[in-house]
Every structure is written in structure tokens, then in C-alpha cells.
Amino acid sequence: MNRRTFLQWSLLGAGLALGAGARPARALGKRLKLSFKPYTLNLRHAFTLSTTSRTTTPAMLTQVEYDGISGFGEAAMPPYLGESQESVAAFLSKVDLSPFSDPLALEEILTYVDGLMAGNTAAKASVDIALHDLVGKLLGYPIHTLWGYDGSRAPRTSFTIGIDEPEVVKDKTREAAGFKVLKIKMGRGTDREIVEAVRSVTNVPFTADPNQGWSDREEALDTIHWLQEQGCLFVEQPLPKERVDDLAWLTERSPLPILADEGCQRLTDIRSTLGVYSGIVVKLMKCTGLREARNMLTGARALGLKTLLGCMTETSCAISAASQVSMLADWADLDGNLLISNDPFEGTTVENGVLTLKNLPGIGVIPLPGLKIP
Amino acid sequence: MNRRTFLQWSLLGAGLALGAGARPARALGKRLKLSFKPYTLNLRHAFTLSTTSRTTTPAMLTQVEYDGISGFGEAAMPPYLGESQESVAAFLSKVDLSPFSDPLALEEILTYVDGLMAGNTAAKASVDIALHDLVGKLLGYPIHTLWGYDGSRAPRTSFTIGIDEPEVVKDKTREAAGFKVLKIKMGRGTDREIVEAVRSVTNVPFTADPNQGWSDREEALDTIHWLQEQGCLFVEQPLPKERVDDLAWLTERSPLPILADEGCQRLTDIRSTLGVYSGIVVKLMKCTGLREARNMLTGARALGLKTLLGCMTETSCAISAASQVSMLADWADLDGNLLISNDPFEGTTVENGVLTLKNLPGIGVIPLPGLKIP
């Protein structure tokens, strides 16, 4: 919106009865331009889940330019989820934004992007995030403000403790002293040792993420009862997502909420979680971005499901984007940027354990000097 | 947003790394002011449902002012729904917007309004609509544009044919010649005569609304099969909402979608419609306004439910507001303003059967000269 357009619309905004106005011109003849560049995230600690361990995560940084304004986005691709820098580059090469003259037409643009190919959710999220950053900058407000959410009501975030030897777990727990909640990765048969190592250092509440790593439902229920006594808040994806009957059995009996992570990727998966889980984990990289994440969070809440807003290992770009809708979630686990040593953005931070949004237009990030995409 | 603030934010918007900016001042020290005035809608035709008939509908016009800008809203209160000018005035008198310094903080403001008292959904909608109109005007864009929807993709709307003698039904059908879909009110034991009267005049598809007026489920199923042969698209609320088992039985067997109207008021009611109905009817006056309507439409679609965006007898104010989200619905029935003879607003119109939005900031309405609230 240039100044002339702004003034023209201010007149209309003043409620003058001028009759049907034309659509604001925005930048007539300007085009949306998407660019992207592979970026490898270096992890501060090797990251161990129930089935894998690694020291880097491949990512892709994106940028959508319009009339001299840049919106930033990101795809993060933990290898076990099937996307890679190659697949994301291939997908983004197919995205042609040039027919869209209005960057505000997000429903139309993102429906087109989603329809290009199945899957590729992180690649799609990288476009969604960059477009939201752009739209917020064009309108001059943070996305959370445009959507009516109070940025000062963002929740605390957990900090993730990976699977490791007890002494290493203790060290990591000490490093996480500023956090009011911890998330403990589990599922390799050493769950109780890890929790006891954490508990020898701190008494803050924690959440449990076995990442489908448990197998026996009776044993899972026993473990959950024990975890509750230790101060656990909820359990993510205890059993493989295919074991729907066992998950429903467990959810019915569990004293803690059981959340679907692998078991719920997108908005249309929510229906299948009813009666099987007591909540869902929403992640931008699973659900194609902010637009769908917002709908998942409001929809799940309306259905009586608990919600955790989570993340992958990712930069402050995707974390800051997610933080724009974090006030909608029961819990947040947005620590992915804290796990890397080469973050190319400054954005949402954690102050006294609580997500603290930058009050900037768009998703609230500042690229570090020298960042060029591509 | 004054011009200085606009320019300040444009700089930030340009992506300059200025660090965390303060929240834009908007109009510092300005206050939101709500006013309202009773307004009686005069109906062009007496309006007959399965259980009532009337020639007027009580309404309440609202206005929220901020820094010299006015947003307009409306509550419409068909008497059988329990709200009245008295109850709405009593509710609005309790609404104190003065503590809210930021009109964009809709989640916070509308959560406060919703929490004041149970029920009172039309009264709440009248505040929601006025605030959305105000916010759109402050930002300088139509609400549908701010929400990323393409205003040119609004659907066709049906036109309602009330219950009457066959000759009167024929006259009304002739008057509705420009519409591509009709909605036929039923449930007084004369359903087939009315449909036959309509069919003697036109072959356009129609929808059926017995308003809980049928009683026997087997007979209902027979009627639905017959209606399908006549070109019916769906059936709203065939049986009383309490008869959940019979409704589920009917939905399972019906060749046409069965939509919950009385059976689904608000976002949190959607879960109880699963397995009972195949879709829902969303109305601003039932669900407290645009913010919840948007969430209901996106949520219902994600659950595989069909959606009809409907209305009460109401002015172009509430109709234009509803039309902002009409692109999200499978079907629209937004003809309430066409049924009254004293509409105090100009807004969304019907062109060649299709909803046609004014391209104006906010909900897209212009008050007729001389309208004063209060």
C-alpha cells in the first residue's frame, strides 16, 4: 500500500458514502517473486530420537518479493519425514506466483500451492510463511495483530532434552535452567533413567515424547502413571500411529492427555483423532504453514481437543512465524531455533521461559546482515 | 493508523533491521464507544415458518466509534429464538469497551463480550460485526481481503419462499425470477403442494427447510426421495433437534445432505453433529458473529461436513458482513435484506443470482443518508 493508496482508503475508511470503490491498486503491475536457497542447520548437540541421531538438519530459506518488500520463509526437513533440500527445491521450482497480482489473496495463492503436488508440507510451509511475512509488512502490522491475537499472551515454551546418557542429560538440563517446562524425548528403553537424571537437577514440570517408541499398551499405561507422579503434563504419540485401537484404549485410561503427532498431520486429519487421542500436535512443517495451523488450533479447541504447537529443528524464521499463533495453543514447544548454532534470523525469543514476540510487521523477524536469498 | 505511524511502519515493513519496534500507536488515548438503537424491520410479505407467521422483525442497530471512524453492526431477533430489543439493549448496556485501547485486539474484546452472559448470540453478533467493520476501515481493506478471500468468488444465494397458499407461492416464485436457487419453507403438511406450485413456475433447483416440522422419520425419508426427484439440493433440520437417533437414521439413508440448523448453534456444537447430520447451517446471529462464523466454516469443512451460510430477516448490514465469508460455504442463503422494505444500509447485492460484494473497507456497507445511531 503506497501513501496515495493509503490516503485514498483512509477517506473511504472514514465512512464517507462514496459508493462502491475500486479495489485498492496496491502496486499495479508488480509481481510476486519467489526465491530460495538451501541452508544447513548446525545443531548445538547431536539430536537423538527413538530411532535416529544427527548433528545437522537440512533446511531451505525462501523469500517472496513484491514491490521492493521482502517476506521471509523457511522449510526444515528432518530426514525421517521424507523431504530434502532436493525435493523442496524441486517443489519450489514448480511454484509460479507470477499470475497472482494481489499478495493479499492468500486463500487463492495457497490453494494453488497446496494443489501442485501431494505431500511436500515443509516446502509448502516455506511459501506460506514468506507470504504471511510479506502481507504483514504490506499492511504494516504483525500477523498476530492482524488476526486479533494479543502478542503479550504467548505461552511459555518447553525446551527439549534429547535421548542421551544420564550424565549428558543432567548437563543439558542444567543448561535449560531458564525454562519453566522441559520436553523429554523417550522411547529407547531408558525412559525412567532419563527422567530420573532430569529430576536430579530440576523439579520443573515436563512433557514426554516417545515418538511412537513404545510398543506394549499395558506397559505404556504403567509408564504414564509413573510419569504423572514425576510431574509430567502430557504424552505425545506413545504408540505407532497405525495402532488406533491400542491408542484409543490408552487414551481412555490415561491420567495424562495423549497427543497425536505422527497421527495428525493436517486439518483434515483431526476428525480421525476423535476418540483415539485427547489432543493434537500442530507444526507448521507438517500442516503447510500458518494459515492451516491457525485453522487447526481453532478447530481442535472447538472439538474439545488439547493442542500443542510444536516445531522441528528450524531457524528463528519458522519459530517466529509459529509464535504468531502460539496464543491459541494449550502448550508450546517452540525451541527449534535454540538448538542450532547458525541461526540467520533474529526474531521471537524466550524471556523467563515465555515466548516473547518482536513487535514488527509480518512474522516478526530480522535477517542477519549479509543474508542473501538466493 | 495516522500518517506518521503509517510511514514509520512502512520503513519497518521494508525489512530494515531496526530492531524491535514499539507497537504502533494507532490513536493514543482514543477509546472505543458503543452505541445502539432499536429498529423494526418491515417485511415485504408476511413470513410463515412451520410454527409462526409475522409481518415485522425486531432488530437493533449498533455502532462502534474510534478516533472518528464508525463501524456498523446489527442484531436481528426473530421472536422464536428468545432475544428481543429489550434483551439486546440490556446486554449491550453491560458491554463496556472503554478498557480496550486497541480495536484490533478482537480476540480479547470478543472473548470478554462472549463471557458477559450466556446466550444473547444476536446481541453479541451486533458487537462483533461493528468491530469487524471498524477494523477493516482502520486498516483500509474489506474484511474478506484482510482474511485472504477472493470477493469475486462469492456464491449464488437462494431466495426464500415462505409457507403460503399455492397461488401466493406461485406469485412469490415469479418475483424471484432472478435467483438461481430457491429455498422452500415446509413443515405444515402442505409440502408437496408448495413444491408443485413452485415447479409450475420454474425449474431452478431448490433447497428444503422444514424447520423441525416433520415428525415421522420413515415419512421424512419418503419425502426426501420425492424432493430429490423434484430437484432439491439438501434439507435443513427435518426433525426436531432433540431426536438425535432418528436424525442419524435419516442422515444415513438420505440421498440428500441433511443440515443441522437448530441442531448446531455455535462452534462447540459441531462435534455433536458428527454422525447425526451431514452438514451445518452457520448464521451470524446464532454464532455471535463473523469471527466464530469463519472458524465454524473452516472447521466444518475440515471435518467433511457440508456448510450453508444462512441468515435471519436482517438488514444489508448483517447480510454484507456474512457475505465476507460466503466464499467458505458450500451454499449461501443470504436473502434476509431482500425480504424487508426499510433497509437502512446499502451493501452486498445479488447480481444474476450471485452475491456481489461492495469493494469497501470493513464489511462493505454504506448507511443511508440520515441514519443516526443512537
XYZ file of N, CA, C and O in Angstrom, chain B residues 13-104:
368
model
N 8.341 -2.080 7.544
C 7.806 -3.030 6.569
C 8.802 -3.304 5.461
O 8.837 -4.380 4.883
N 9.616 -2.338 5.163
C 10.580 -2.517 4.085
C 11.692 -3.479 4.486
O 12.578 -3.783 3.709
N 11.603 -3.974 5.704
C 12.544 -5.016 6.084
C 13.846 -4.481 6.636
O 14.818 -5.210 6.789
N 13.886 -3.206 6.974
C 15.097 -2.657 7.560
C 15.277 -3.229 8.960
O 14.326 -3.388 9.714
N 16.511 -3.529 9.283
C 16.776 -4.171 10.570
C 16.865 -3.121 11.667
O 17.934 -2.744 12.122
N 15.718 -2.624 12.097
C 15.704 -1.552 13.088
C 15.568 -2.077 14.504
O 15.447 -1.321 15.451
N 15.519 -3.385 14.648
C 15.323 -3.925 15.994
C 13.850 -3.919 16.336
O 13.004 -3.551 15.538
N 13.542 -4.351 17.552
C 12.151 -4.492 17.954
C 11.487 -3.129 18.026
O 11.889 -2.272 18.794
N 10.466 -2.917 17.210
C 9.764 -1.644 17.215
C 8.690 -1.653 18.278
O 8.218 -2.702 18.680
N 8.291 -0.484 18.724
C 7.163 -0.403 19.647
C 5.890 -0.706 18.875
O 5.857 -0.610 17.650
N 4.860 -1.085 19.573
C 3.557 -1.281 18.948
C 3.123 0.029 18.320
O 3.306 1.089 18.894
N 2.545 -0.028 17.113
C 2.122 1.236 16.506
C 1.116 1.921 17.422
O 0.266 1.284 18.025
N 1.222 3.213 17.509
C 0.430 3.945 18.481
C -1.057 3.880 18.171
O -1.876 3.952 19.062
N -1.403 3.669 16.885
C -2.778 3.929 16.474
C -3.195 5.264 17.080
O -2.394 6.179 17.132
N -4.369 5.375 17.603
C -4.771 6.677 18.115
C -4.653 6.664 19.630
O -5.571 6.256 20.326
N -3.506 7.090 20.106
C -3.226 7.002 21.544
C -4.263 7.782 22.345
O -4.588 8.918 22.025
N -4.767 7.146 23.382
C -5.726 7.837 24.234
C -7.146 7.793 23.708
O -8.074 8.208 24.381
N -7.335 7.295 22.484
C -8.694 7.206 21.942
C -9.391 5.996 22.555
O -8.755 5.031 22.957
N -10.692 6.043 22.556
C -11.468 4.988 23.187
C -12.520 4.447 22.227
O -13.016 5.166 21.366
N -12.845 3.182 22.404
C -13.937 2.559 21.661
C -15.256 2.941 22.314
O -15.407 2.826 23.528
N -16.214 3.364 21.496
C -17.513 3.770 22.055
C -18.636 3.038 21.321
O -18.786 3.152 20.109
N -19.413 2.295 22.062
C -20.524 1.520 21.500
C -21.829 2.273 21.688
O -22.129 2.747 22.775
N -22.598 2.399 20.603
C -23.951 2.934 20.750
C -24.907 2.035 19.974
O -24.487 1.226 19.149
N -26.199 2.151 20.271
C -27.162 1.247 19.630
C -28.546 1.865 19.621
O -28.828 2.791 20.397
N -29.375 1.371 18.717
C -30.735 1.898 18.601
C -31.664 0.824 18.058
O -31.336 0.148 17.067
N -32.823 0.644 18.694
C -33.798 -0.349 18.210
C -34.289 0.040 16.816
O -34.401 1.231 16.496
N -34.553 -0.962 16.024
C -35.022 -0.713 14.655
C -35.955 -1.866 14.291
O -35.592 -3.037 14.482
N -37.130 -1.540 13.805
C -38.085 -2.593 13.452
C -38.087 -2.818 11.946
O -38.302 -1.874 11.178
N -37.808 -4.032 11.552
C -37.759 -4.365 10.123
C -39.166 -4.666 9.629
O -39.867 -5.510 10.199
N -39.572 -3.974 8.583
C -40.884 -4.248 7.979
C -40.724 -5.258 6.850
O -39.916 -5.057 5.944
N -41.503 -6.332 6.922
C -41.373 -7.397 5.920
C -42.234 -7.094 4.698
O -43.367 -6.627 4.818
N -41.683 -7.393 3.535
C -42.454 -7.206 2.298
C -43.658 -8.149 2.255
O -44.718 -7.788 1.770
N -43.458 -9.394 2.705
C -44.531 -10.386 2.770
C -44.606 -10.902 4.195
O -43.569 -11.017 4.846
N -45.767 -11.267 4.670
C -45.842 -11.974 5.945
C -44.970 -13.219 5.825
O -44.943 -13.881 4.776
N -44.236 -13.523 6.876
C -43.227 -14.578 6.834
C -43.742 -15.742 7.674
O -43.958 -15.624 8.877
N -43.963 -16.888 7.031
C -44.562 -18.020 7.726
C -43.575 -19.172 7.788
O -43.053 -19.613 6.772
N -43.302 -19.639 9.004
C -42.492 -20.839 9.199
C -43.441 -21.962 9.588
O -44.654 -21.806 9.524
N -42.887 -23.083 10.038
C -43.763 -24.199 10.371
C -44.641 -23.869 11.574
O -45.705 -24.430 11.729
N -44.212 -22.927 12.417
C -44.999 -22.683 13.633
C -45.419 -21.229 13.852
O -46.192 -20.950 14.754
N -44.905 -20.273 13.070
C -45.235 -18.862 13.332
C -45.443 -18.105 12.028
O -45.029 -18.546 10.950
N -46.055 -16.944 12.122
C -46.243 -16.046 10.982
C -46.149 -14.625 11.513
O -46.646 -14.327 12.596
N -45.461 -13.715 10.767
C -45.332 -12.344 11.278
C -45.046 -11.370 10.134
O -44.663 -11.780 9.027
N -45.234 -10.052 10.397
C -45.028 -9.028 9.364
C -43.882 -8.077 9.695
O -43.545 -7.215 8.886
N -43.316 -8.186 10.894
C -42.141 -7.383 11.251
C -41.135 -8.273 11.986
O -41.491 -9.344 12.476
N -39.889 -7.814 12.032
C -38.873 -8.470 12.864
C -38.167 -7.379 13.658
O -37.703 -6.398 13.070
N -38.068 -7.541 14.986
C -37.311 -6.566 15.770
C -35.814 -6.714 15.528
O -35.310 -7.830 15.397
N -35.136 -5.569 15.448
C -33.683 -5.580 15.258
C -33.070 -4.498 16.134
O -33.784 -3.694 16.756
N -31.752 -4.502 16.197
C -31.021 -3.458 16.920
C -29.833 -3.079 16.042
O -29.085 -3.954 15.595
N -29.696 -1.784 15.762
C -28.528 -1.321 15.003
C -27.458 -0.868 15.996
O -27.773 -0.232 17.005
N -26.211 -1.211 15.703
C -25.121 -0.818 16.602
C -24.041 -0.054 15.846
O -23.953 -0.126 14.606
N -23.248 0.669 16.618
C -22.137 1.432 16.040
C -21.000 1.431 17.053
O -21.238 1.652 18.239
N -19.794 1.151 16.580
C -18.623 1.313 17.440
C -17.769 2.402 16.813
O -17.370 2.304 15.649
N -17.513 3.448 17.584
C -16.699 4.564 17.097
C -15.313 4.515 17.708
O -15.148 4.138 18.883
N -14.347 4.930 16.917
C -12.959 5.009 17.402
C -12.234 6.044 16.575
O -12.151 5.900 15.353
N -11.776 7.075 17.215
C -10.975 8.086 16.528
C -11.702 8.635 15.296
O -11.098 8.822 14.239
N -13.000 8.868 15.438
C -13.761 9.471 14.346
C -14.216 8.504 13.273
O -14.890 8.892 12.319
N -13.852 7.232 13.387
C -14.282 6.215 12.412
C -15.404 5.392 13.036
O -15.338 5.048 14.220
N -16.428 5.063 12.225
C -17.562 4.285 12.741
C -17.654 2.926 12.074
O -17.620 2.821 10.848
N -17.811 1.901 12.885
C -18.145 0.572 12.375
C -19.597 0.286 12.691
O -20.081 0.633 13.772
N -20.303 -0.347 11.747
C -21.728 -0.612 11.935
C -21.997 -2.091 12.159
O -21.343 -2.954 11.561
N -22.992 -2.349 13.010
C -23.380 -3.727 13.282
C -24.880 -3.839 13.459
O -25.610 -2.846 13.393
N -25.334 -5.061 13.690
C -26.772 -5.299 13.778
C -27.048 -6.602 14.508
O -26.328 -7.586 14.342
N -28.124 -6.579 15.283
C -28.705 -7.815 15.818
C -30.110 -7.929 15.235
O -30.839 -6.940 15.182
N -30.469 -9.122 14.772
C -31.842 -9.368 14.294
C -32.422 -10.469 15.169
O -31.759 -11.479 15.419
N -33.649 -10.264 15.640
C -34.212 -11.146 16.662
C -35.564 -11.737 16.295
O -36.593 -11.295 16.808
N -35.595 -12.736 15.411
C -36.871 -13.416 15.178
C -37.387 -13.899 16.532
O -36.623 -14.492 17.305
N -38.647 -13.642 16.854
C -39.129 -13.835 18.227
C -38.971 -15.261 18.760
O -38.739 -15.444 19.953
N -39.057 -16.272 17.883
C -38.996 -17.653 18.375
C -37.608 -18.028 18.869
O -37.410 -19.111 19.404
N -36.586 -17.154 18.703
C -35.239 -17.508 19.157
C -34.913 -16.950 20.536
O -33.829 -17.184 21.067
N -35.852 -16.160 21.111
C -35.682 -15.812 22.519
C -35.036 -14.470 22.805
O -35.043 -14.023 23.946
N -34.460 -13.799 21.805
C -33.913 -12.473 22.065
C -34.921 -11.418 21.608
O -35.792 -11.687 20.771
N -34.820 -10.237 22.188
C -35.759 -9.148 21.875
C -35.001 -7.833 21.932
O -33.838 -7.797 22.353
N -35.632 -6.754 21.501
C -34.974 -5.450 21.619
C -34.625 -5.162 23.081
O -33.572 -4.597 23.372
N -35.481 -5.599 23.978
C -35.230 -5.362 25.409
C -33.997 -6.151 25.867
O -33.116 -5.619 26.537
N -33.953 -7.440 25.515
C -32.827 -8.257 25.984
C -31.518 -7.794 25.353
O -30.468 -7.769 26.004
N -31.576 -7.412 24.078
C -30.352 -6.958 23.411
C -29.886 -5.632 24.013
O -28.691 -5.443 24.281
N -30.842 -4.723 24.264
C -30.466 -3.443 24.886
C -29.864 -3.682 26.269
O -28.865 -3.055 26.650
N -30.454 -4.617 27.011
C -29.932 -4.916 28.356
C -28.515 -5.464 28.256
O -27.614 -5.073 29.011
N -28.296 -6.354 27.277
C -26.954 -6.915 27.104
C -25.957 -5.832 26.694
O -24.876 -5.706 27.277
N -26.324 -5.042 25.686
C -25.384 -4.036 25.172
C -25.068 -2.983 26.240
O -23.967 -2.414 26.242
N -26.010 -2.734 27.135
C -25.759 -1.770 28.214
C -24.674 -2.266 29.162
O -24.015 -1.475 29.837
N -24.500 -3.585 29.205
C -23.456 -4.157 30.069
C -22.082 -4.144 29.399
O -21.070 -4.365 30.060
N -22.060 -3.987 28.064
C -20.783 -4.049 27.336
C -20.003 -2.752 27.553
O -20.479 -1.681 27.186
N -18.834 -2.856 28.149
C -18.002 -1.679 28.386
C -16.695 -1.835 27.610
O -15.799 -2.582 28.007
N -16.613 -1.144 26.479
C -15.419 -1.283 25.634
C -14.314 -0.311 26.044
O -13.220 -0.351 25.483
N -14.596 0.556 27.005
C -13.619 1.612 27.322
C -12.259 1.090 27.811
O -11.249 1.745 27.580
N -12.188 -0.086 28.459
C -10.852 -0.542 28.871
C -9.969 -1.009 27.708
O -8.774 -1.209 27.897
N -10.561 -1.206 26.531
C -9.779 -1.740 25.412
C -9.240 -0.592 24.574
O -9.993 0.128 23.931
N -7.927 -0.436 24.584
C -7.348 0.707 23.873
C -7.031 0.361 22.423
O -6.794 1.241 21.616
N -7.038 -0.937 22.088
C -6.643 -1.341 20.741
C -7.797 -2.056 20.041
O -8.113 -3.200 20.367
N -8.439 -1.392 19.079
C -9.592 -2.022 18.405
C -9.214 -3.288 17.644
O -10.081 -4.113 17.352
N -7.926 -3.457 17.317
C -7.523 -4.663 16.583
C -7.470 -5.912 17.480
O -7.391 -7.028 16.973
